[in-house]
PDB file of C-alpha atoms and ligand atoms in Angstrom:
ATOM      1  CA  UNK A   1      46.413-106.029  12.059  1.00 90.00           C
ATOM      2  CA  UNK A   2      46.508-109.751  12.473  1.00 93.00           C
ATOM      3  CA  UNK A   3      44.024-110.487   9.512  1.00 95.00           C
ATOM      4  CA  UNK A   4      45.573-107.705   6.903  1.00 93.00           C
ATOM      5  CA  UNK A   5      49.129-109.613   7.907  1.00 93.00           C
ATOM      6  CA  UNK A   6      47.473-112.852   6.748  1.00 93.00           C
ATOM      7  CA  UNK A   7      46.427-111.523   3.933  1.00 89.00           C
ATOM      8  CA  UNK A   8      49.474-110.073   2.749  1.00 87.00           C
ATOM      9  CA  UNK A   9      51.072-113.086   3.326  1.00 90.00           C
ATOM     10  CA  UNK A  10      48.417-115.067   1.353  1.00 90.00           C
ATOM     11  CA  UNK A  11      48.838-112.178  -1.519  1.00 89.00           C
ATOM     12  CA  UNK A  12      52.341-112.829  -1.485  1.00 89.00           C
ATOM     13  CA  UNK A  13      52.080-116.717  -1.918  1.00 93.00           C
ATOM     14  CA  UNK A  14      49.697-116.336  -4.754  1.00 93.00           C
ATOM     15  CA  UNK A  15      51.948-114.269  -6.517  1.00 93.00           C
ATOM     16  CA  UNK A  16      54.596-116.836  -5.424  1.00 93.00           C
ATOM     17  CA  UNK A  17      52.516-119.745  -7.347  1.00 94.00           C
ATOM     18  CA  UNK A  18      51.247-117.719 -10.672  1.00 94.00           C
ATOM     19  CA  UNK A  19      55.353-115.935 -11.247  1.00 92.00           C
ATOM     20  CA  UNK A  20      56.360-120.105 -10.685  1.00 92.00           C
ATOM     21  CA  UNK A  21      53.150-120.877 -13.380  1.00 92.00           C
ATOM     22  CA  UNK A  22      55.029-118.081 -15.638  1.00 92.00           C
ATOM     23  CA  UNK A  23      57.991-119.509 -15.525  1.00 91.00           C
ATOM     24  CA  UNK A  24      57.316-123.277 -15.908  1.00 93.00           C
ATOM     25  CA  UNK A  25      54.418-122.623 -19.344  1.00 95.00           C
ATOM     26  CA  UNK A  26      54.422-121.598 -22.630  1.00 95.00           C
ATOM     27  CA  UNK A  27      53.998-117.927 -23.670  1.00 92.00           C
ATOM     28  CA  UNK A  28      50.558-119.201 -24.759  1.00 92.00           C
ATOM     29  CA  UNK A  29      49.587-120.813 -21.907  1.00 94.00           C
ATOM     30  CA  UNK A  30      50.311-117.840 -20.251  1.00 93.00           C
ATOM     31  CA  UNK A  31      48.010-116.035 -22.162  1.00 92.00           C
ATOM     32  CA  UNK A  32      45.260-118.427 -22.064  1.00 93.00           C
ATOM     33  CA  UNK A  33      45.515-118.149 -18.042  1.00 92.00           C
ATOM     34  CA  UNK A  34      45.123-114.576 -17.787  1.00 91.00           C
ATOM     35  CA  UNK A  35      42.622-114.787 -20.247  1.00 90.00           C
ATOM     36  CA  UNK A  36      40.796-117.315 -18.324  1.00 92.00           C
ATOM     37  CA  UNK A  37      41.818-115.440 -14.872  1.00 90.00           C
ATOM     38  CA  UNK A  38      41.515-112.026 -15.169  1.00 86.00           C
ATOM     39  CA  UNK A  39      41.940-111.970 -11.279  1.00 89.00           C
ATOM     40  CA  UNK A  40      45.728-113.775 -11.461  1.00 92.00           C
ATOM     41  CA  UNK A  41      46.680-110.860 -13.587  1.00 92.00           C
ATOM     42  CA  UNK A  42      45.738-108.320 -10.965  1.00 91.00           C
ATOM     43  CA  UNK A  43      47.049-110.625  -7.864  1.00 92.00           C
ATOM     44  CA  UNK A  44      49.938-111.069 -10.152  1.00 94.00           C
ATOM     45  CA  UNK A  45      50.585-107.408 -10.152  1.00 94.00           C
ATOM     46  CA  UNK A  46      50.308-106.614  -6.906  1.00 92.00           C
ATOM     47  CA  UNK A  47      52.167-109.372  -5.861  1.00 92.00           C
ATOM     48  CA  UNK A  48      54.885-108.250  -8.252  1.00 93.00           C
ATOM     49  CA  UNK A  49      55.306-104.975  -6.933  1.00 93.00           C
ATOM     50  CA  UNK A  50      55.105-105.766  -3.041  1.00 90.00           C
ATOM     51  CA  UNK A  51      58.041-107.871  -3.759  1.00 90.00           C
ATOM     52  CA  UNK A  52      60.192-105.550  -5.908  1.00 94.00           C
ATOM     53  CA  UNK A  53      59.461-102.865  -3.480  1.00 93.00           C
ATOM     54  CA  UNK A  54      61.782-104.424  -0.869  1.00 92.00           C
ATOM     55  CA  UNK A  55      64.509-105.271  -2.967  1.00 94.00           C
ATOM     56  CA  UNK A  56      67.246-102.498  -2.315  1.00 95.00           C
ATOM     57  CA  UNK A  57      66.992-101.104  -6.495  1.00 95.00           C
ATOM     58  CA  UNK A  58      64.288-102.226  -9.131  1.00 97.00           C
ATOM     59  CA  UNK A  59      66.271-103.282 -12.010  1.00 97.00           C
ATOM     60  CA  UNK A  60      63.664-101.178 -14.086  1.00 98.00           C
ATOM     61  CA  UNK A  61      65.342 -97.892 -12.835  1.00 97.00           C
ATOM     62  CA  UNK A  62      68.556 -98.792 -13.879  1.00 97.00           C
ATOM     63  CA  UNK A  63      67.259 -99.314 -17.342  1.00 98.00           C
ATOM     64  CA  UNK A  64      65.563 -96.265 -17.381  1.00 98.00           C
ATOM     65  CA  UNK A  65      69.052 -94.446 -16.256  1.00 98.00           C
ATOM     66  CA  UNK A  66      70.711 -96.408 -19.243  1.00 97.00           C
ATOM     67  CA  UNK A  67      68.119 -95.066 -22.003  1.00 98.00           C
ATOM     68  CA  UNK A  68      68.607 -91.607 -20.515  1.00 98.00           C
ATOM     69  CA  UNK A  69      72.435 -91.446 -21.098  1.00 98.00           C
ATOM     70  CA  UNK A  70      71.537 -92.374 -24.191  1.00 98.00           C
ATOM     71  CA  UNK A  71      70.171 -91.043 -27.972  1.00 98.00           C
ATOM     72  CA  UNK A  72      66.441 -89.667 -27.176  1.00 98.00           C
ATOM     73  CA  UNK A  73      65.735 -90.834 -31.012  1.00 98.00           C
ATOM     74  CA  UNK A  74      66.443 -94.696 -30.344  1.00 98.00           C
ATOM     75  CA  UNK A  75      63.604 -96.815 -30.647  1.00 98.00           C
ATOM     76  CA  UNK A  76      63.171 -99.293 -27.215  1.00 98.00           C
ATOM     77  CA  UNK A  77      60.233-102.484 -27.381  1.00 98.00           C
ATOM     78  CA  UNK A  78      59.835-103.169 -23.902  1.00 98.00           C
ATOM     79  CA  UNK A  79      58.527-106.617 -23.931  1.00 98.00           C
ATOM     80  CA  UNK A  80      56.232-108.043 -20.883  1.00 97.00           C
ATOM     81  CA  UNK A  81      56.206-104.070 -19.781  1.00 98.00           C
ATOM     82  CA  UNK A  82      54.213-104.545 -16.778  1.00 96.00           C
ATOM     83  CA  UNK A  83      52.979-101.244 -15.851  1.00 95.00           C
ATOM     84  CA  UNK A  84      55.302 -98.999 -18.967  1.00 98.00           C
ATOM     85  CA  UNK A  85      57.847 -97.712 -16.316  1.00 98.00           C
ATOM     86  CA  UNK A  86      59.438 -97.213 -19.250  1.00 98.00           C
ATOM     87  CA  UNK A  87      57.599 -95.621 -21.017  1.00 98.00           C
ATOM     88  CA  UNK A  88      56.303 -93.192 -18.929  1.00 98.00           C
ATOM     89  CA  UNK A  89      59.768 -92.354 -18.110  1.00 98.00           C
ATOM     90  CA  UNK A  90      61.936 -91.684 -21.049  1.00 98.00           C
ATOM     91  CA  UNK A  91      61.351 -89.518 -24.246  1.00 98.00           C
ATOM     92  CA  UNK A  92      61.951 -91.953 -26.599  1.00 98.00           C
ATOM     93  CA  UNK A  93      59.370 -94.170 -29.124  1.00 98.00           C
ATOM     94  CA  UNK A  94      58.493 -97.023 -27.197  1.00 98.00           C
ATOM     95  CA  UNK A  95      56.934-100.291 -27.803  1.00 98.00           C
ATOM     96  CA  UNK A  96      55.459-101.615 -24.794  1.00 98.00           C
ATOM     97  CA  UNK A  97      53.991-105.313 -25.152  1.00 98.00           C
ATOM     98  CA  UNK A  98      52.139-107.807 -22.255  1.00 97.00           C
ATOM     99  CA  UNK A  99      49.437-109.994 -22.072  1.00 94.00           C
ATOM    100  CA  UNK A 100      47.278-107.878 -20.434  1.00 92.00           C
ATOM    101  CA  UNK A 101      46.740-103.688 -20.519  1.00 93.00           C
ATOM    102  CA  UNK A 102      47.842-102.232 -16.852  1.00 92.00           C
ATOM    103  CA  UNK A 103      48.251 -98.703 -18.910  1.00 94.00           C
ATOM    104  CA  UNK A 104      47.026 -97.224 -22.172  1.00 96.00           C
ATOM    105  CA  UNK A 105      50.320 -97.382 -23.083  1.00 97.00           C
ATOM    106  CA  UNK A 106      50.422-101.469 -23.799  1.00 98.00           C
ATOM    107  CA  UNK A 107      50.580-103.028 -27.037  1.00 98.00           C
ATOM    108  CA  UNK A 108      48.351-106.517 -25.742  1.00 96.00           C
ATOM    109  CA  UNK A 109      50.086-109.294 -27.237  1.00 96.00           C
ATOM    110  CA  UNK A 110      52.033-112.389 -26.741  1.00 95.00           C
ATOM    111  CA  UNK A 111      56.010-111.253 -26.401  1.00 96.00           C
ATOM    112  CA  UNK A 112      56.307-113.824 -29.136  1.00 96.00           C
ATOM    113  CA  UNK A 113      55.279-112.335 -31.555  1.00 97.00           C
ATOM    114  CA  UNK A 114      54.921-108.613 -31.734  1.00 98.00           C
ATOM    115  CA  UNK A 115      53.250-106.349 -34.540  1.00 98.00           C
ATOM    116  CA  UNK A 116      56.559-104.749 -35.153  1.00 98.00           C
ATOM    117  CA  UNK A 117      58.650-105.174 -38.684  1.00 98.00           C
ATOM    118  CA  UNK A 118      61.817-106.640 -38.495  1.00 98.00           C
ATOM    119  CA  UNK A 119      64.803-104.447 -37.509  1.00 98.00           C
ATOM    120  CA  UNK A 120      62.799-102.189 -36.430  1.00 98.00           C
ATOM    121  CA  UNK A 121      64.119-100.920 -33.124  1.00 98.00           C
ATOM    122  CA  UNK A 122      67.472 -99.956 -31.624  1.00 98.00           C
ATOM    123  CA  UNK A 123      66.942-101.457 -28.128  1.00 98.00           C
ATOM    124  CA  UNK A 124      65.177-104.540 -26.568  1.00 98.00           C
ATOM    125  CA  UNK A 125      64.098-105.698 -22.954  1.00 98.00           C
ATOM    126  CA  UNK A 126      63.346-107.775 -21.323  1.00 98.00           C
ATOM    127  CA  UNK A 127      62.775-106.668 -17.666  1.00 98.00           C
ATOM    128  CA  UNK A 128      62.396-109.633 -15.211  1.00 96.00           C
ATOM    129  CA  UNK A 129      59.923-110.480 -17.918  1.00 95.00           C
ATOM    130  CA  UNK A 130      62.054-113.174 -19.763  1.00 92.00           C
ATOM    131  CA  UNK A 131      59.426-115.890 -18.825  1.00 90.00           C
ATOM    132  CA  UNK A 132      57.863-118.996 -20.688  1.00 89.00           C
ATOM    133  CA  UNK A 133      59.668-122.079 -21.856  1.00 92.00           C
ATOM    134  CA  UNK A 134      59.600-121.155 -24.992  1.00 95.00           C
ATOM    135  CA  UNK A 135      62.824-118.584 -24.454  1.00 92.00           C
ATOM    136  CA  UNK A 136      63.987-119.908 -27.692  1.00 94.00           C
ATOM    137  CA  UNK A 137      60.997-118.702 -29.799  1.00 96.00           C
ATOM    138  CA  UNK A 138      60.647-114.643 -27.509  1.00 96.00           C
ATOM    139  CA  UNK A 139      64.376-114.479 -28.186  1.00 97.00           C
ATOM    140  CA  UNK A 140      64.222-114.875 -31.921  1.00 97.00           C
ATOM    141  CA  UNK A 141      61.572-112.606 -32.079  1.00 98.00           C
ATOM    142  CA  UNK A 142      63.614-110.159 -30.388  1.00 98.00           C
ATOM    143  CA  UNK A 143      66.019-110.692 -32.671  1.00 98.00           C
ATOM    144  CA  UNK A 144      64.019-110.345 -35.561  1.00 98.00           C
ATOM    145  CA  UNK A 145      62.521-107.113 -34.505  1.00 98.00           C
ATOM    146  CA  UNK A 146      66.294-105.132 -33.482  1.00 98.00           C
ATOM    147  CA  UNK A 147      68.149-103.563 -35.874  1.00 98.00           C
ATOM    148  CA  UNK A 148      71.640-104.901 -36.792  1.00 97.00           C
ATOM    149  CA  UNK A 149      74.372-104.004 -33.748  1.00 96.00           C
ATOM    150  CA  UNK A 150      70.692-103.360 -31.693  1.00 98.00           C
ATOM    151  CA  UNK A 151      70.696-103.885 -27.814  1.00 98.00           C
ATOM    152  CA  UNK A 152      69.659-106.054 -25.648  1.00 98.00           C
ATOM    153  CA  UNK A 153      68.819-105.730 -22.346  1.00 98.00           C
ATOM    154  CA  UNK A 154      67.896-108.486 -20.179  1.00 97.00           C
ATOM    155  CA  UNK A 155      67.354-108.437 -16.301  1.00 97.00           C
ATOM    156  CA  UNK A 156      66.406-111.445 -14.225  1.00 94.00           C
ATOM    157  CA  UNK A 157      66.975-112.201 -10.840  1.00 91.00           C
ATOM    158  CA  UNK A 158      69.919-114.486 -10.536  1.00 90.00           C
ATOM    159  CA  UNK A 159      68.734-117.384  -9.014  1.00 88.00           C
ATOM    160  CA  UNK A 160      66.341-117.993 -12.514  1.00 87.00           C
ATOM    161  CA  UNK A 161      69.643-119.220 -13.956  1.00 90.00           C
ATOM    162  CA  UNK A 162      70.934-122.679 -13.607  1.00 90.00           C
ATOM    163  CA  UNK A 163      74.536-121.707 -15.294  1.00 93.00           C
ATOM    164  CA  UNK A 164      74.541-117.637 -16.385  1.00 91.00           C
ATOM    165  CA  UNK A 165      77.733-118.895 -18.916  1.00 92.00           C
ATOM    166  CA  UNK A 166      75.575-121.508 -20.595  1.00 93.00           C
ATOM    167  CA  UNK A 167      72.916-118.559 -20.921  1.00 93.00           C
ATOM    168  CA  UNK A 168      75.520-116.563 -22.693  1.00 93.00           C
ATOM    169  CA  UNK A 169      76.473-118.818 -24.487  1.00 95.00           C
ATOM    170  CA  UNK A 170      73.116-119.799 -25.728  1.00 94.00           C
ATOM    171  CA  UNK A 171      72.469-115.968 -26.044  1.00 95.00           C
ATOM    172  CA  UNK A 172      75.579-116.060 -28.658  1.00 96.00           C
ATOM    173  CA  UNK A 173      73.918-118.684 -31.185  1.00 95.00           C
ATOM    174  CA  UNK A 174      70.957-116.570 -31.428  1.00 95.00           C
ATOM    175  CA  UNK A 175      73.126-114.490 -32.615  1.00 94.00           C
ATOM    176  CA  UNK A 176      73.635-111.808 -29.088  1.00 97.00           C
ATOM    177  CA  UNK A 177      77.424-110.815 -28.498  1.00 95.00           C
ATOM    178  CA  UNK A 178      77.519-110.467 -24.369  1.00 95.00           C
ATOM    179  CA  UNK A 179      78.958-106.280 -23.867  1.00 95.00           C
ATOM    180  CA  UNK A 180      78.271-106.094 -20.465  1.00 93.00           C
ATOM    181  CA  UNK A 181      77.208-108.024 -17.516  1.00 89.00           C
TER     182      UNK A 181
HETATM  183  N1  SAH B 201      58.990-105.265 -17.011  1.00 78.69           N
HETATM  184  C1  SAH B 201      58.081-104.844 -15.956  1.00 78.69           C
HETATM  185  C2  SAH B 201      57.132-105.952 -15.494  1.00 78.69           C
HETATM  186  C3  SAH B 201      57.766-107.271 -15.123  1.00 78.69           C
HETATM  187  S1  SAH B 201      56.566-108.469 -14.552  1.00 78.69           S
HETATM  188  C4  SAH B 201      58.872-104.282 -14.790  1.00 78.69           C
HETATM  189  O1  SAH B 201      60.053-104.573 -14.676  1.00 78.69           O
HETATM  190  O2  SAH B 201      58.280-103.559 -13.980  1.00 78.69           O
HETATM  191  C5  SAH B 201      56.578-109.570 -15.934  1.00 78.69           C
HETATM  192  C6  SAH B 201      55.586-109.148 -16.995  1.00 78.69           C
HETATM  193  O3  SAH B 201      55.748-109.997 -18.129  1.00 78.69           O
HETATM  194  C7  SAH B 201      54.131-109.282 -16.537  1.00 78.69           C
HETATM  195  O4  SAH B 201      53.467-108.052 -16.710  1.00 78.69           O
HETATM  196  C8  SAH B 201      53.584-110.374 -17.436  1.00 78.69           C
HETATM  197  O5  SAH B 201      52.222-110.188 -17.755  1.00 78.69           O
HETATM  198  C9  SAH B 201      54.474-110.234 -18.664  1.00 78.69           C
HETATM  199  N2  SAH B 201      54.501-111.415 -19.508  1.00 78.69           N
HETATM  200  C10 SAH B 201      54.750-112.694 -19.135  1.00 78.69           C
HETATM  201  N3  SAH B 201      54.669-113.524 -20.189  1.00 78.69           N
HETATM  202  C11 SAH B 201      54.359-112.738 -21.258  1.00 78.69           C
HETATM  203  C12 SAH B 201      54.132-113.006 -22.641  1.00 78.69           C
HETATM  204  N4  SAH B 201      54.214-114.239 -23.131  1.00 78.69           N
HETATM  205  N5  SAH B 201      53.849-111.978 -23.464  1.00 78.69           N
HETATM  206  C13 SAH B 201      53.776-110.705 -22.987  1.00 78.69           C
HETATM  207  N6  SAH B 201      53.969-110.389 -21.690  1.00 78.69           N
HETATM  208  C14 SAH B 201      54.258-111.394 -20.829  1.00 78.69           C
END
């Protein structure tokens, strides 16, 4: 008991130090270290969901509730999918993109940039997946890739932000209108 306690507890600081790598490095350097460590991808993972399994509702489901209340016929991208929860839940076309293929279902590719034409899809998101320093760049390509009066759906937990209204505001001169908070 005492060694698989340790071990959990070393799982979870690993996945601790690789979400912090995420956060603080390019989208391409992101890529390059999964590339280079196929095993952070799977520690990653695991880490991932041990810690969004204790949290009382996995922002994921909500999304998936959204989608189902509406249009089966809109198109969704679900960038830096994880696993496809999405996917695998809803009826709709969906693009699923990440780094790395947990499911048959993933598009493997750099959020980006995305094989998808522009205005292309109805709704985006971005699913405590809005990583990388280069925001800037994965929100244009969002952007580019969303229809005109598309969606975008972004969840993150709250302490990621330094000032949520200079986020919005950001979010506004790349052209996103805040609907809902
Ligand atoms: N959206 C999923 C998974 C979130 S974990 C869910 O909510 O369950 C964050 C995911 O973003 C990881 O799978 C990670 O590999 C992916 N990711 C991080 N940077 C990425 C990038 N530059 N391009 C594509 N996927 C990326």
């Amino acid at each position: 008991a005492l060694r698989a306690r340790m071990e959990e507890r070393l799982l979870a600081a690993r996945f601790r130090y690789i979400n912090q790598q995420l956060y603080t490095s390019t989208s391409q350097e992101a890529a390059q270290l999964f590339q280079s460590d196929p095993e952070a991808f799977e520690i990653y993972h695991r880490g991932f969901a041990q810690q969004v399994g204790r949290w009382p509702e996995n922002p994921v489901h909500r999304i998936v509730r959204y989608l189902r209340r509406r249009p089966a016929s809109l198109v969704v991208a679900d960038f830096g999918c994880g696993d496809c929860k999405i996917a695998s839940s809803i009826k709709n076309k969906v693009h699923s993109f990440d780094l790395v293929p947990l499911s048959p279902l993933v598009t493997v590719c750099d959020m980006a940039k995305v094989p998808l034409a522009a205005e292309s899809v109805d709704v985006a998101v971005f699913c405590l997946a809005l990583m990388g320093t280069n925001l800037q760049e994965i929100l244009e390509e969002a952007n580019r890739v969303l229809k005109q009066g598309g969606t975008l759906m972004v969840a993150e937990v709250a302490s990621r932000f330094e000032d949520i209204r200079a986020f919005v505001n950001a979010m506004a001169q790349l052209g996103f209108k805040s609907v809902s908070k």
